[in-house]
Amino acid sequence: PKQVILNAYRLISSTFMDNEVDEQVLINLMPMLVEGVARAHGRAVEGAILNGGGSISGLDGVAAIATAKHDIDGGSVASGNFATMTAAQLLAARKEMGKYGLNPSDITYIVSPNMYYDLLSDSAFQTLDEVGSDLAIRVVGTIGAVFGSPVIVSEEFAAESAGVPVAFAVYARNYVVPRLRGVTVEQDYEVMNQRRVIVATQSLGFEELVAGASADQPSIKIDSVA
């Protein structure tokens, strides 16, 4: 039988508040600082899942490359590539997933902000007011759907350049995020530096259960070309 080892890695973020700041400000900054540390964790986790980071490969490291690529400048688009993202391009990527792309409800598209703006001008892209709020409740971050599959926009895509992905088509059931406990937020006071330190930690990973093979790929990425 196949054995998959799930690894969790330590993620730590911190921020500081000097006594001098605390004494000069009329409002309590502590809730905003804690929120900032939590937001940093959220962005780091999302970025690691998409682009990889540290010991995590991310979708960029495991996804197969779609045949059609996004032309950045759009000046001279090679045959088979495209300058503007459309629902048809996402469907084409899904077709390359083989058996993993058969059920639309099992597929999730993750797109960059630029690709999202392109989709808004495509009549085949359905926004939430057309597909209903139930889809948004079931998939956090969903902004619409393409042929029955939810579309999520992420700000954590790397800047567009040759070889950098702008969208993913993912069979979500094939990926897990192993965790050890939850997020811990701790505070301490540094007497020598006269400041309070806030540290947030959690242990998690991102693992692929079954790797792609030949015509059956659990994830496809649409890369850019110059």
mmCIF file of C-alpha atoms in Angstrom:
data_model
loop_
_atom_site.group_PDB
_atom_site.id
_atom_site.type_symbol
_atom_site.label_atom_id
_atom_site.label_comp_id
_atom_site.label_asym_id
_atom_site.label_seq_id
_atom_site.Cartn_x
_atom_site.Cartn_y
_atom_site.Cartn_z
ATOM 1 C CA PRO A 1 0.000 0.000 0.000
ATOM 2 C CA LYS A 2 1.064 3.554 -0.677
ATOM 3 C CA GLN A 3 2.375 5.495 2.324
ATOM 4 C CA VAL A 4 2.263 9.280 2.508
ATOM 5 C CA ILE A 5 4.223 11.060 5.229
ATOM 6 C CA LEU A 6 2.620 14.312 6.378
ATOM 7 C CA ASN A 7 5.030 16.947 7.650
ATOM 8 C CA ALA A 8 4.271 20.064 9.680
ATOM 9 C CA TYR A 9 6.700 22.972 9.795
ATOM 10 C CA ARG A 10 6.982 25.798 12.305
ATOM 11 C CA LEU A 11 5.737 29.239 11.259
ATOM 12 C CA ILE A 12 6.622 32.152 13.533
ATOM 13 C CA SER A 13 5.826 35.858 13.238
ATOM 14 C CA SER A 14 6.373 38.634 15.765
ATOM 15 C CA THR A 15 5.853 42.334 16.333
ATOM 16 C CA PHE A 16 6.848 44.795 19.025
ATOM 17 C CA MET A 17 5.380 47.780 20.848
ATOM 18 C CA ASP A 18 7.748 50.164 22.591
ATOM 19 C CA ASN A 19 6.741 51.656 25.931
ATOM 20 C CA GLU A 20 7.233 55.098 24.449
ATOM 21 C CA VAL A 21 4.596 54.442 21.783
ATOM 22 C CA ASP A 22 2.151 52.968 24.275
ATOM 23 C CA GLU A 23 2.449 56.013 26.537
ATOM 24 C CA GLN A 24 1.987 58.581 23.745
ATOM 25 C CA VAL A 25 -1.020 57.022 21.989
ATOM 26 C CA LEU A 26 -4.497 57.511 23.396
ATOM 27 C CA ILE A 27 -5.913 54.214 22.108
ATOM 28 C CA ASN A 28 -4.734 50.711 22.920
ATOM 29 C CA LEU A 29 -2.690 49.393 19.993
ATOM 30 C CA MET A 30 -2.481 45.833 21.285
ATOM 31 C CA PRO A 31 -5.602 44.477 19.463
ATOM 32 C CA MET A 32 -4.369 45.934 16.161
ATOM 33 C CA LEU A 33 -0.906 44.454 16.652
ATOM 34 C CA VAL A 34 -2.326 41.007 17.407
ATOM 35 C CA GLU A 35 -4.530 41.276 14.313
ATOM 36 C CA GLY A 36 -1.493 42.264 12.252
ATOM 37 C CA VAL A 37 0.458 39.210 13.439
ATOM 38 C CA ALA A 38 -2.489 36.942 12.598
ATOM 39 C CA ARG A 39 -2.829 38.535 9.150
ATOM 40 C CA ALA A 40 0.878 37.943 8.511
ATOM 41 C CA HIS A 41 0.349 34.253 9.270
ATOM 42 C CA GLY A 42 -2.612 34.062 6.906
ATOM 43 C CA ARG A 43 -0.670 35.613 4.026
ATOM 44 C CA ALA A 44 2.390 33.450 4.697
ATOM 45 C CA VAL A 45 0.328 30.248 4.672
ATOM 46 C CA GLU A 46 -1.506 31.240 1.485
ATOM 47 C CA GLY A 47 1.763 32.188 -0.204
ATOM 48 C CA ALA A 48 3.391 28.888 0.804
ATOM 49 C CA ILE A 49 0.470 26.847 -0.540
ATOM 50 C CA LEU A 50 0.607 28.652 -3.891
ATOM 51 C CA ASN A 51 4.292 29.386 -4.423
ATOM 52 C CA GLY A 52 6.045 27.179 -1.884
ATOM 53 C CA GLY A 53 8.317 28.373 0.860
ATOM 54 C CA GLY A 54 10.888 26.815 3.168
ATOM 55 C CA SER A 55 10.284 23.064 3.160
ATOM 56 C CA ILE A 56 6.853 23.364 1.486
ATOM 57 C CA SER A 57 6.756 22.834 -2.287
ATOM 58 C CA GLY A 58 3.364 24.445 -2.852
ATOM 59 C CA LEU A 59 1.149 24.066 -5.905
ATOM 60 C CA ASP A 60 3.753 25.711 -8.121
ATOM 61 C CA GLY A 61 6.144 22.875 -7.303
ATOM 62 C CA VAL A 62 3.760 19.971 -7.910
ATOM 63 C CA ALA A 63 1.347 21.150 -10.629
ATOM 64 C CA ALA A 64 1.776 20.193 -14.273
ATOM 65 C CA ILE A 65 2.072 23.056 -16.776
ATOM 66 C CA ALA A 66 -0.920 23.765 -19.004
ATOM 67 C CA THR A 67 -0.386 23.782 -22.757
ATOM 68 C CA ALA A 68 -1.770 27.304 -23.215
ATOM 69 C CA LYS A 69 0.203 30.086 -21.515
ATOM 70 C CA HIS A 70 -0.590 33.669 -20.637
ATOM 71 C CA ASP A 71 1.269 36.195 -22.793
ATOM 72 C CA ILE A 72 2.267 39.098 -20.542
ATOM 73 C CA ASP A 73 2.677 41.898 -23.070
ATOM 74 C CA GLY A 74 0.021 40.633 -25.473
ATOM 75 C CA GLY A 75 1.925 42.147 -28.384
ATOM 76 C CA SER A 76 2.670 39.000 -30.340
ATOM 77 C CA VAL A 77 0.747 36.064 -28.919
ATOM 78 C CA ALA A 78 2.116 32.717 -30.033
ATOM 79 C CA SER A 79 -0.295 30.165 -31.456
ATOM 80 C CA GLY A 80 -2.125 28.363 -28.650
ATOM 81 C CA ASN A 81 -1.394 31.023 -26.011
ATOM 82 C CA PHE A 82 -3.654 33.879 -24.884
ATOM 83 C CA ALA A 83 -3.389 37.505 -23.773
ATOM 84 C CA THR A 84 -6.664 37.728 -21.828
ATOM 85 C CA MET A 85 -7.865 35.131 -19.344
ATOM 86 C CA THR A 86 -11.276 33.642 -20.118
ATOM 87 C CA ALA A 87 -13.464 30.876 -18.746
ATOM 88 C CA ALA A 88 -12.540 28.841 -21.831
ATOM 89 C CA GLN A 89 -8.848 28.943 -20.846
ATOM 90 C CA LEU A 90 -9.663 27.646 -17.369
ATOM 91 C CA LEU A 91 -11.800 24.902 -18.886
ATOM 92 C CA ALA A 92 -8.926 23.962 -21.207
ATOM 93 C CA ALA A 93 -6.647 23.592 -18.179
ATOM 94 C CA ARG A 94 -9.280 21.453 -16.466
ATOM 95 C CA LYS A 95 -9.442 19.161 -19.500
ATOM 96 C CA GLU A 96 -5.721 18.452 -19.072
ATOM 97 C CA MET A 97 -6.431 17.082 -15.586
ATOM 98 C CA GLY A 98 -7.901 13.895 -17.054
ATOM 99 C CA LYS A 99 -9.919 11.854 -14.574
ATOM 100 C CA TYR A 100 -9.344 14.424 -11.833
ATOM 101 C CA GLY A 101 -11.250 17.066 -13.777
ATOM 102 C CA LEU A 102 -14.456 15.099 -14.445
ATOM 103 C CA ASN A 103 -16.542 16.417 -11.537
ATOM 104 C CA PRO A 104 -16.792 20.248 -11.612
ATOM 105 C CA SER A 105 -17.618 20.463 -7.900
ATOM 106 C CA ASP A 106 -14.273 18.795 -7.079
ATOM 107 C CA ILE A 107 -12.277 21.403 -9.011
ATOM 108 C CA THR A 108 -11.198 24.776 -7.643
ATOM 109 C CA TYR A 109 -9.639 27.506 -9.743
ATOM 110 C CA ILE A 110 -7.215 29.898 -8.065
ATOM 111 C CA VAL A 111 -6.408 33.007 -10.086
ATOM 112 C CA SER A 112 -4.314 36.134 -9.683
ATOM 113 C CA PRO A 113 -5.993 39.570 -9.392
ATOM 114 C CA ASN A 114 -5.124 40.426 -13.011
ATOM 115 C CA MET A 115 -6.711 37.224 -14.259
ATOM 116 C CA TYR A 116 -9.787 37.900 -12.123
ATOM 117 C CA TYR A 117 -10.269 41.295 -13.757
ATOM 118 C CA ASP A 118 -10.003 39.615 -17.151
ATOM 119 C CA LEU A 119 -12.690 37.101 -16.172
ATOM 120 C CA LEU A 120 -15.097 39.860 -15.162
ATOM 121 C CA SER A 121 -15.434 40.849 -18.808
ATOM 122 C CA ASP A 122 -16.187 37.255 -19.873
ATOM 123 C CA SER A 123 -19.885 36.383 -20.052
ATOM 124 C CA ALA A 124 -19.100 32.724 -19.240
ATOM 125 C CA PHE A 125 -17.748 33.720 -15.834
ATOM 126 C CA GLN A 126 -20.539 33.642 -13.240
ATOM 127 C CA THR A 127 -20.301 36.018 -10.277
ATOM 128 C CA LEU A 128 -21.777 35.202 -6.866
ATOM 129 C CA ASP A 129 -25.027 37.034 -7.563
ATOM 130 C CA GLU A 130 -25.589 34.535 -10.385
ATOM 131 C CA VAL A 131 -24.558 31.294 -8.654
ATOM 132 C CA GLY A 132 -25.904 32.083 -5.172
ATOM 133 C CA SER A 133 -24.315 32.757 -1.796
ATOM 134 C CA ASP A 134 -24.221 29.067 -0.875
ATOM 135 C CA LEU A 135 -21.088 28.656 -2.987
ATOM 136 C CA ALA A 136 -19.358 31.448 -1.072
ATOM 137 C CA ILE A 137 -20.283 29.822 2.245
ATOM 138 C CA ARG A 138 -18.877 26.441 1.230
ATOM 139 C CA VAL A 139 -15.633 27.764 -0.265
ATOM 140 C CA VAL A 140 -14.108 30.662 1.662
ATOM 141 C CA GLY A 141 -12.805 33.373 -0.649
ATOM 142 C CA THR A 142 -14.900 32.331 -3.648
ATOM 143 C CA ILE A 143 -15.727 35.210 -5.995
ATOM 144 C CA GLY A 144 -17.541 33.315 -8.743
ATOM 145 C CA ALA A 145 -17.685 30.127 -10.773
ATOM 146 C CA VAL A 146 -16.679 28.743 -14.152
ATOM 147 C CA PHE A 147 -18.752 25.869 -15.547
ATOM 148 C CA GLY A 148 -19.772 24.765 -12.044
ATOM 149 C CA SER A 149 -16.337 25.082 -10.412
ATOM 150 C CA PRO A 150 -15.595 27.788 -7.814
ATOM 151 C CA VAL A 151 -13.046 30.505 -8.595
ATOM 152 C CA ILE A 152 -10.873 31.973 -5.837
ATOM 153 C CA VAL A 153 -8.711 35.067 -6.254
ATOM 154 C CA SER A 154 -5.445 35.352 -4.325
ATOM 155 C CA GLU A 155 -3.111 38.297 -3.822
ATOM 156 C CA GLU A 156 -0.188 36.000 -3.080
ATOM 157 C CA PHE A 157 0.753 35.183 -6.661
ATOM 158 C CA ALA A 158 4.264 36.279 -7.584
ATOM 159 C CA ALA A 159 4.663 39.226 -9.967
ATOM 160 C CA GLU A 160 3.983 38.242 -13.569
ATOM 161 C CA SER A 161 7.106 37.180 -15.441
ATOM 162 C CA ALA A 162 8.149 34.353 -17.719
ATOM 163 C CA GLY A 163 7.609 30.971 -16.064
ATOM 164 C CA VAL A 164 5.499 32.350 -13.209
ATOM 165 C CA PRO A 165 1.953 30.938 -12.817
ATOM 166 C CA VAL A 166 -1.116 33.173 -12.980
ATOM 167 C CA ALA A 167 -3.767 30.516 -12.294
ATOM 168 C CA PHE A 168 -4.226 26.982 -10.985
ATOM 169 C CA ALA A 169 -6.869 24.321 -11.579
ATOM 170 C CA VAL A 170 -6.825 22.061 -8.519
ATOM 171 C CA TYR A 171 -8.469 18.795 -7.493
ATOM 172 C CA ALA A 172 -8.660 19.943 -3.879
ATOM 173 C CA ARG A 173 -9.246 16.509 -2.344
ATOM 174 C CA ASN A 174 -5.731 15.485 -3.304
ATOM 175 C CA TYR A 175 -4.113 18.031 -0.982
ATOM 176 C CA VAL A 176 -4.040 18.240 2.787
ATOM 177 C CA VAL A 177 -2.732 20.733 5.326
ATOM 178 C CA PRO A 178 -1.393 18.747 8.317
ATOM 179 C CA ARG A 179 -1.403 20.709 11.572
ATOM 180 C CA LEU A 180 0.008 20.267 15.040
ATOM 181 C CA ARG A 181 -2.378 22.000 17.451
ATOM 182 C CA GLY A 182 -3.544 25.490 16.468
ATOM 183 C CA VAL A 183 -2.221 29.030 16.392
ATOM 184 C CA THR A 184 -0.617 30.227 19.626
ATOM 185 C CA VAL A 185 -0.249 33.931 20.400
ATOM 186 C CA GLU A 186 2.046 34.799 23.306
ATOM 187 C CA GLN A 187 3.216 38.058 24.860
ATOM 188 C CA ASP A 188 6.322 38.912 26.830
ATOM 189 C CA TYR A 189 8.022 42.017 28.128
ATOM 190 C CA GLU A 190 11.663 42.858 27.403
ATOM 191 C CA VAL A 191 12.926 44.963 30.283
ATOM 192 C CA MET A 192 16.249 45.746 28.631
ATOM 193 C CA ASN A 193 14.582 47.036 25.448
ATOM 194 C CA GLN A 194 11.572 48.554 27.232
ATOM 195 C CA ARG A 195 9.076 47.006 24.871
ATOM 196 C CA ARG A 196 6.395 44.339 24.687
ATOM 197 C CA VAL A 197 6.810 41.545 22.155
ATOM 198 C CA ILE A 198 3.965 39.587 20.557
ATOM 199 C CA VAL A 199 4.785 36.217 18.966
ATOM 200 C CA ALA A 200 2.411 33.993 16.991
ATOM 201 C CA THR A 201 3.355 30.410 16.145
ATOM 202 C CA GLN A 202 1.788 27.421 14.449
ATOM 203 C CA SER A 203 2.962 24.167 12.898
ATOM 204 C CA LEU A 204 1.522 23.147 9.553
ATOM 205 C CA GLY A 205 2.435 21.834 6.125
ATOM 206 C CA PHE A 206 1.048 21.208 2.653
ATOM 207 C CA GLU A 207 1.183 17.747 1.130
ATOM 208 C CA GLU A 208 0.082 16.074 -2.100
ATOM 209 C CA LEU A 209 -1.492 12.653 -1.555
ATOM 210 C CA VAL A 210 -1.180 11.281 -5.103
ATOM 211 C CA ALA A 211 1.259 12.611 -7.685
ATOM 212 C CA GLY A 212 0.120 13.205 -11.241
ATOM 213 C CA ALA A 213 0.824 10.633 -13.943
ATOM 214 C CA SER A 214 0.673 10.959 -17.737
ATOM 215 C CA ALA A 215 -2.755 12.322 -18.714
ATOM 216 C CA ASP A 216 -4.167 12.420 -15.177
ATOM 217 C CA GLN A 217 -2.993 15.463 -13.201
ATOM 218 C CA PRO A 218 -4.547 16.529 -9.848
ATOM 219 C CA SER A 219 -3.371 20.100 -10.445
ATOM 220 C CA ILE A 220 -2.566 22.203 -13.493
ATOM 221 C CA LYS A 221 -0.888 25.615 -13.529
ATOM 222 C CA ILE A 222 -1.145 28.239 -16.238
ATOM 223 C CA ASP A 223 2.251 29.883 -16.624
ATOM 224 C CA SER A 224 3.202 33.230 -18.147
ATOM 225 C CA VAL A 225 5.462 33.896 -21.098
ATOM 226 C CA ALA A 226 7.135 37.177 -22.005
#
